[in-house]
């Protein structure tokens, strides 16, 4: 477990041991922090000769930084690393607090420098946290074989809040979790501290995550009881040295459930007093508690509207309780009702009028797109539309709608696409990344040995953290970094793995929901295709609501002739989406209802284009399998086999998606498949009869 080898001698022995070790040796537990020895020929630069670290800072976070450097360097360089009070030889790694303009409280600088007549690598920062992030950055540099001589690196996070949201329940179940039960063993906390909590914190710190919401947004009030707060405190104490603050999802009606009040009305003095005293109780235990996350009046959760109050009234009440302690209230904008209004419009309609009404320590947490974490959505129209409100972008790392933990889908490309989308407001040059101050990722972690349910799902955790640190990073360079750290630096590995990752998300879009389609997944569990479902009580619970396929065409008209959701975007952005020939047709059916026989950009009819895209999706997975096979012998057998098995399942499921969707759409369009495209393997009724009552992650 993250152990590094102490000396070259031991390293050689360890390799032998690993070779004969039981099957758990390459189980993915070490994530991207493997710290395996660097090939001698690739060691250049003074830092590569490091045998000592000198820490000119005191405190638990500086200690964490030093311990990670020791662990990492001794593994990578195969030497024993000593801590020393002063520099006495070349190659030392020096951690020093030094007031430096422009680095803020989390930034760092790393450079090679002469100190006491010796050539050293100096990591400097204004804070211990900066030293921690700088230490991980240096290790990453070695792990990815970047030059270590004469470099001068300055970096600081673009967003102050970079957090994971766990949808974990007190009973250990993880909603939409595909990596086993919750990491938090509430039963044994606070008494027993699983060493895994530290490894979780290290992994997060290595990518700059600085906050974690421990429990599900569909929150149970019991998380706020004194007994649970002691457990939360125990975790907060473990995470603190690693720069991570703990937050809790708060159930809005907790004053009734726990405080036995008659109401949870946010303007009621007794309710306000209850939240104040609960907040004080929390800060007494956890002085750096981050704040509350709230899902209110959404999917059956209680909220201020139960008392005819607004979301701002609710959020501001919690913000007032948190303000004396520096905490924030993260208020989710994920709301929709059965009102009959286009679901894609509802959050904007609800929240936009509240701009300017939220307290300054409220952050509105908005999903990346206007519906719900679909394989592809246009950006949420609230980004840039509420200039007087602090905003967070919420992304889903766990792949509820992108194939659970079996399908290989690298989400870095999806988030890059959203973050760089031009909102054209509040300024003409604005992009989504300019309109947010925080990013929250719904975690994909669980108690599986590999943490995320599959080896490649680790990349999504990694990419989320890196993008939250710097939203201008390119998904491709993140994929390369991760590949080098996770699979190896061999150029053949990098050349095969990175392209697999970069095309993977588009493959999923193509075999699930091409051309701007959305929410065709099986209702409830969201496993597999079910575009035919139309019998759910609320209109927007039915896939047919989203695709609107009929004998003449398919797609949701969100232009002025339809729901006019387009009008929620700045005119320049709306014009782009409105353009029938939207680039690469990515959003076509999101915004338009299009005739089956209409010719689209490619020159094909829409029907032929749809069939073609479904086939591309399946072919893409086949290509991934072929490329992956080329890595046999280049990556370890254990992980090679695990990925191979997943890819085989993905190919089967991609075909299933393609066949089921085409069988259904054909039953509506009554059109023949274009030449060269195989008919679905089974009749439509076969797919419609499939049932998955035990699909994982379903709320219960
Ligand atoms: C949906 C999930 C549901 C979550 C909800 C949310 O299916 O389990 O509770 O999002 O974000 O996508 O609140």
PDB file of N, CA and C in Angstrom, residues 110-163:
ATOM      1  N   UNK A 110       8.706  26.143  -7.667  1.00  0.00           N
ATOM      2  CA  UNK A 110       9.785  25.142  -7.581  1.00  0.00           C
ATOM      3  C   UNK A 110      10.881  25.567  -8.538  1.00  0.00           C
ATOM      4  N   UNK A 111      12.091  25.612  -8.039  1.00  0.00           N
ATOM      5  CA  UNK A 111      13.192  25.969  -8.958  1.00  0.00           C
ATOM      6  C   UNK A 111      14.499  25.385  -8.448  1.00  0.00           C
ATOM      7  N   UNK A 112      15.431  25.284  -9.357  1.00  0.00           N
ATOM      8  CA  UNK A 112      16.757  24.865  -8.942  1.00  0.00           C
ATOM      9  C   UNK A 112      17.529  26.124  -8.562  1.00  0.00           C
ATOM     10  N   UNK A 113      18.360  26.016  -7.542  1.00  0.00           N
ATOM     11  CA  UNK A 113      18.945  27.209  -6.950  1.00  0.00           C
ATOM     12  C   UNK A 113      20.218  26.826  -6.196  1.00  0.00           C
ATOM     13  N   UNK A 114      21.110  27.820  -5.998  1.00  0.00           N
ATOM     14  CA  UNK A 114      22.267  27.582  -5.134  1.00  0.00           C
ATOM     15  C   UNK A 114      21.950  28.013  -3.718  1.00  0.00           C
ATOM     16  N   UNK A 115      22.148  27.123  -2.769  1.00  0.00           N
ATOM     17  CA  UNK A 115      21.963  27.464  -1.358  1.00  0.00           C
ATOM     18  C   UNK A 115      23.163  26.909  -0.600  1.00  0.00           C
ATOM     19  N   UNK A 116      23.799  27.741   0.246  1.00  0.00           N
ATOM     20  CA  UNK A 116      24.988  27.311   0.995  1.00  0.00           C
ATOM     21  C   UNK A 116      26.026  26.668   0.078  1.00  0.00           C
ATOM     22  N   UNK A 117      26.127  27.178  -1.126  1.00  0.00           N
ATOM     23  CA  UNK A 117      27.118  26.634  -2.049  1.00  0.00           C
ATOM     24  C   UNK A 117      26.717  25.316  -2.677  1.00  0.00           C
ATOM     25  N   UNK A 118      25.481  24.896  -2.453  1.00  0.00           N
ATOM     26  CA  UNK A 118      25.032  23.634  -3.051  1.00  0.00           C
ATOM     27  C   UNK A 118      23.873  23.878  -3.985  1.00  0.00           C
ATOM     28  N   UNK A 119      23.805  22.984  -4.943  1.00  0.00           N
ATOM     29  CA  UNK A 119      22.740  23.077  -5.930  1.00  0.00           C
ATOM     30  C   UNK A 119      21.534  22.303  -5.379  1.00  0.00           C
ATOM     31  N   UNK A 120      20.416  22.985  -5.163  1.00  0.00           N
ATOM     32  CA  UNK A 120      19.262  22.318  -4.553  1.00  0.00           C
ATOM     33  C   UNK A 120      18.013  22.557  -5.403  1.00  0.00           C
ATOM     34  N   UNK A 121      16.985  21.813  -5.084  1.00  0.00           N
ATOM     35  CA  UNK A 121      15.663  22.095  -5.643  1.00  0.00           C
ATOM     36  C   UNK A 121      14.843  22.714  -4.523  1.00  0.00           C
ATOM     37  N   UNK A 122      14.410  23.939  -4.750  1.00  0.00           N
ATOM     38  CA  UNK A 122      13.712  24.676  -3.700  1.00  0.00           C
ATOM     39  C   UNK A 122      12.218  24.731  -4.008  1.00  0.00           C
ATOM     40  N   UNK A 123      11.441  24.258  -3.062  1.00  0.00           N
ATOM     41  CA  UNK A 123       9.981  24.413  -3.173  1.00  0.00           C
ATOM     42  C   UNK A 123       9.597  25.488  -2.172  1.00  0.00           C
ATOM     43  N   UNK A 124       9.059  26.586  -2.649  1.00  0.00           N
ATOM     44  CA  UNK A 124       8.689  27.647  -1.719  1.00  0.00           C
ATOM     45  C   UNK A 124       7.218  28.005  -1.888  1.00  0.00           C
ATOM     46  N   UNK A 125       6.641  28.520  -0.809  1.00  0.00           N
ATOM     47  CA  UNK A 125       5.206  28.849  -0.829  1.00  0.00           C
ATOM     48  C   UNK A 125       4.906  29.771   0.332  1.00  0.00           C
ATOM     49  N   UNK A 126       3.743  30.398   0.272  1.00  0.00           N
ATOM     50  CA  UNK A 126       3.316  31.260   1.373  1.00  0.00           C
ATOM     51  C   UNK A 126       2.736  30.462   2.528  1.00  0.00           C
ATOM     52  N   UNK A 127       2.404  29.209   2.257  1.00  0.00           N
ATOM     53  CA  UNK A 127       1.705  28.428   3.281  1.00  0.00           C
ATOM     54  C   UNK A 127       2.188  26.982   3.209  1.00  0.00           C
ATOM     55  N   UNK A 128       1.893  26.267   4.286  1.00  0.00           N
ATOM     56  CA  UNK A 128       2.234  24.834   4.273  1.00  0.00           C
ATOM     57  C   UNK A 128       1.498  24.102   3.155  1.00  0.00           C
ATOM     58  N   UNK A 129       0.269  24.532   2.902  1.00  0.00           N
ATOM     59  CA  UNK A 129      -0.477  23.856   1.837  1.00  0.00           C
ATOM     60  C   UNK A 129       0.198  24.026   0.483  1.00  0.00           C
ATOM     61  N   UNK A 130       0.754  25.216   0.276  1.00  0.00           N
ATOM     62  CA  UNK A 130       1.496  25.431  -0.959  1.00  0.00           C
ATOM     63  C   UNK A 130       2.674  24.467  -1.050  1.00  0.00           C
ATOM     64  N   UNK A 131       3.338  24.247   0.088  1.00  0.00           N
ATOM     65  CA  UNK A 131       4.475  23.303   0.088  1.00  0.00           C
ATOM     66  C   UNK A 131       4.004  21.885  -0.225  1.00  0.00           C
ATOM     67  N   UNK A 132       2.833  21.546   0.298  1.00  0.00           N
ATOM     68  CA  UNK A 132       2.279  20.216   0.035  1.00  0.00           C
ATOM     69  C   UNK A 132       2.021  20.043  -1.466  1.00  0.00           C
ATOM     70  N   UNK A 133       1.358  21.030  -2.066  1.00  0.00           N
ATOM     71  CA  UNK A 133       1.049  20.914  -3.497  1.00  0.00           C
ATOM     72  C   UNK A 133       2.329  20.957  -4.341  1.00  0.00           C
ATOM     73  N   UNK A 134       3.295  21.754  -3.886  1.00  0.00           N
ATOM     74  CA  UNK A 134       4.566  21.810  -4.601  1.00  0.00           C
ATOM     75  C   UNK A 134       5.292  20.471  -4.542  1.00  0.00           C
ATOM     76  N   UNK A 135       5.185  19.807  -3.385  1.00  0.00           N
ATOM     77  CA  UNK A 135       5.851  18.507  -3.247  1.00  0.00           C
ATOM     78  C   UNK A 135       5.241  17.501  -4.213  1.00  0.00           C
ATOM     79  N   UNK A 136       3.923  17.486  -4.282  1.00  0.00           N
ATOM     80  CA  UNK A 136       3.284  16.566  -5.229  1.00  0.00           C
ATOM     81  C   UNK A 136       3.641  16.931  -6.670  1.00  0.00           C
ATOM     82  N   UNK A 137       3.772  18.232  -6.930  1.00  0.00           N
ATOM     83  CA  UNK A 137       4.103  18.645  -8.305  1.00  0.00           C
ATOM     84  C   UNK A 137       5.507  18.163  -8.670  1.00  0.00           C
ATOM     85  N   UNK A 138       6.426  18.238  -7.713  1.00  0.00           N
ATOM     86  CA  UNK A 138       7.785  17.762  -7.994  1.00  0.00           C
ATOM     87  C   UNK A 138       7.783  16.243  -8.238  1.00  0.00           C
ATOM     88  N   UNK A 139       7.042  15.536  -7.380  1.00  0.00           N
ATOM     89  CA  UNK A 139       6.969  14.082  -7.567  1.00  0.00           C
ATOM     90  C   UNK A 139       6.362  13.744  -8.927  1.00  0.00           C
ATOM     91  N   UNK A 140       5.341  14.494  -9.295  1.00  0.00           N
ATOM     92  CA  UNK A 140       4.697  14.237 -10.599  1.00  0.00           C
ATOM     93  C   UNK A 140       5.697  14.443 -11.734  1.00  0.00           C
ATOM     94  N   UNK A 141       6.521  15.468 -11.553  1.00  0.00           N
ATOM     95  CA  UNK A 141       7.534  15.753 -12.571  1.00  0.00           C
ATOM     96  C   UNK A 141       8.478  14.570 -12.745  1.00  0.00           C
ATOM     97  N   UNK A 142       8.859  13.996 -11.623  1.00  0.00           N
ATOM     98  CA  UNK A 142       9.751  12.824 -11.723  1.00  0.00           C
ATOM     99  C   UNK A 142       8.967  11.634 -12.269  1.00  0.00           C
ATOM    100  N   UNK A 143       7.753  11.456 -11.773  1.00  0.00           N
ATOM    101  CA  UNK A 143       6.947  10.312 -12.229  1.00  0.00           C
ATOM    102  C   UNK A 143       6.690  10.354 -13.729  1.00  0.00           C
ATOM    103  N   UNK A 144       6.592  11.566 -14.279  1.00  0.00           N
ATOM    104  CA  UNK A 144       6.294  11.670 -15.716  1.00  0.00           C
ATOM    105  C   UNK A 144       7.550  11.944 -16.529  1.00  0.00           C
ATOM    106  N   UNK A 145       8.708  11.871 -15.846  1.00  0.00           N
ATOM    107  CA  UNK A 145      10.012  11.957 -16.527  1.00  0.00           C
ATOM    108  C   UNK A 145      10.243  13.307 -17.193  1.00  0.00           C
ATOM    109  N   UNK A 146       9.800  14.360 -16.547  1.00  0.00           N
ATOM    110  CA  UNK A 146      10.107  15.687 -17.068  1.00  0.00           C
ATOM    111  C   UNK A 146      11.493  16.074 -16.564  1.00  0.00           C
ATOM    112  N   UNK A 147      12.193  16.954 -17.308  1.00  0.00           N
ATOM    113  CA  UNK A 147      13.544  17.329 -16.888  1.00  0.00           C
ATOM    114  C   UNK A 147      13.549  17.970 -15.499  1.00  0.00           C
ATOM    115  N   UNK A 148      14.604  17.681 -14.756  1.00  0.00           N
ATOM    116  CA  UNK A 148      14.676  18.189 -13.385  1.00  0.00           C
ATOM    117  C   UNK A 148      15.723  19.277 -13.218  1.00  0.00           C
ATOM    118  N   UNK A 149      16.445  19.578 -14.295  1.00  0.00           N
ATOM    119  CA  UNK A 149      17.478  20.615 -14.212  1.00  0.00           C
ATOM    120  C   UNK A 149      16.925  21.971 -14.600  1.00  0.00           C
ATOM    121  N   UNK A 150      17.418  22.997 -13.940  1.00  0.00           N
ATOM    122  CA  UNK A 150      17.124  24.370 -14.360  1.00  0.00           C
ATOM    123  C   UNK A 150      15.669  24.613 -14.691  1.00  0.00           C
ATOM    124  N   UNK A 151      14.813  24.217 -13.808  1.00  0.00           N
ATOM    125  CA  UNK A 151      13.431  24.570 -14.100  1.00  0.00           C
ATOM    126  C   UNK A 151      12.913  25.539 -13.057  1.00  0.00           C
ATOM    127  N   UNK A 152      11.895  26.236 -13.450  1.00  0.00           N
ATOM    128  CA  UNK A 152      11.342  27.271 -12.601  1.00  0.00           C
ATOM    129  C   UNK A 152       9.843  27.262 -12.833  1.00  0.00           C
ATOM    130  N   UNK A 153       9.151  26.697 -11.882  1.00  0.00           N
ATOM    131  CA  UNK A 153       7.731  26.451 -12.074  1.00  0.00           C
ATOM    132  C   UNK A 153       6.951  27.223 -11.022  1.00  0.00           C
ATOM    133  N   UNK A 154       5.965  27.969 -11.474  1.00  0.00           N
ATOM    134  CA  UNK A 154       5.053  28.636 -10.527  1.00  0.00           C
ATOM    135  C   UNK A 154       3.674  28.134 -10.840  1.00  0.00           C
ATOM    136  N   UNK A 155       2.922  27.834  -9.831  1.00  0.00           N
ATOM    137  CA  UNK A 155       1.565  27.371 -10.087  1.00  0.00           C
ATOM    138  C   UNK A 155       0.702  27.722  -8.885  1.00  0.00           C
ATOM    139  N   UNK A 156      -0.547  27.981  -9.154  1.00  0.00           N
ATOM    140  CA  UNK A 156      -1.523  28.205  -8.084  1.00  0.00           C
ATOM    141  C   UNK A 156      -2.882  27.825  -8.628  1.00  0.00           C
ATOM    142  N   UNK A 157      -3.779  27.395  -7.745  1.00  0.00           N
ATOM    143  CA  UNK A 157      -5.081  26.957  -8.256  1.00  0.00           C
ATOM    144  C   UNK A 157      -5.918  28.129  -8.751  1.00  0.00           C
ATOM    145  N   UNK A 158      -6.672  27.888  -9.812  1.00  0.00           N
ATOM    146  CA  UNK A 158      -7.538  28.939 -10.346  1.00  0.00           C
ATOM    147  C   UNK A 158      -8.794  29.080  -9.496  1.00  0.00           C
ATOM    148  N   UNK A 159      -9.241  27.985  -8.897  1.00  0.00           N
ATOM    149  CA  UNK A 159     -10.490  28.015  -8.134  1.00  0.00           C
ATOM    150  C   UNK A 159     -10.190  27.731  -6.668  1.00  0.00           C
ATOM    151  N   UNK A 160     -10.738  28.536  -5.763  1.00  0.00           N
ATOM    152  CA  UNK A 160     -10.415  28.314  -4.344  1.00  0.00           C
ATOM    153  C   UNK A 160     -11.051  27.059  -3.747  1.00  0.00           C
ATOM    154  N   UNK A 161     -12.192  26.611  -4.286  1.00  0.00           N
ATOM    155  CA  UNK A 161     -12.831  25.416  -3.705  1.00  0.00           C
ATOM    156  C   UNK A 161     -12.864  24.308  -4.745  1.00  0.00           C
ATOM    157  N   UNK A 162     -12.250  23.167  -4.392  1.00  0.00           N
ATOM    158  CA  UNK A 162     -12.138  22.033  -5.323  1.00  0.00           C
ATOM    159  C   UNK A 162     -12.510  20.789  -4.522  1.00  0.00           C
ATOM    160  N   UNK A 163     -13.728  20.336  -4.697  1.00  0.00           N
ATOM    161  CA  UNK A 163     -14.195  19.333  -3.748  1.00  0.00           C
ATOM    162  C   UNK A 163     -14.812  18.101  -4.390  1.00  0.00           C
TER     163      UNK A 163
END
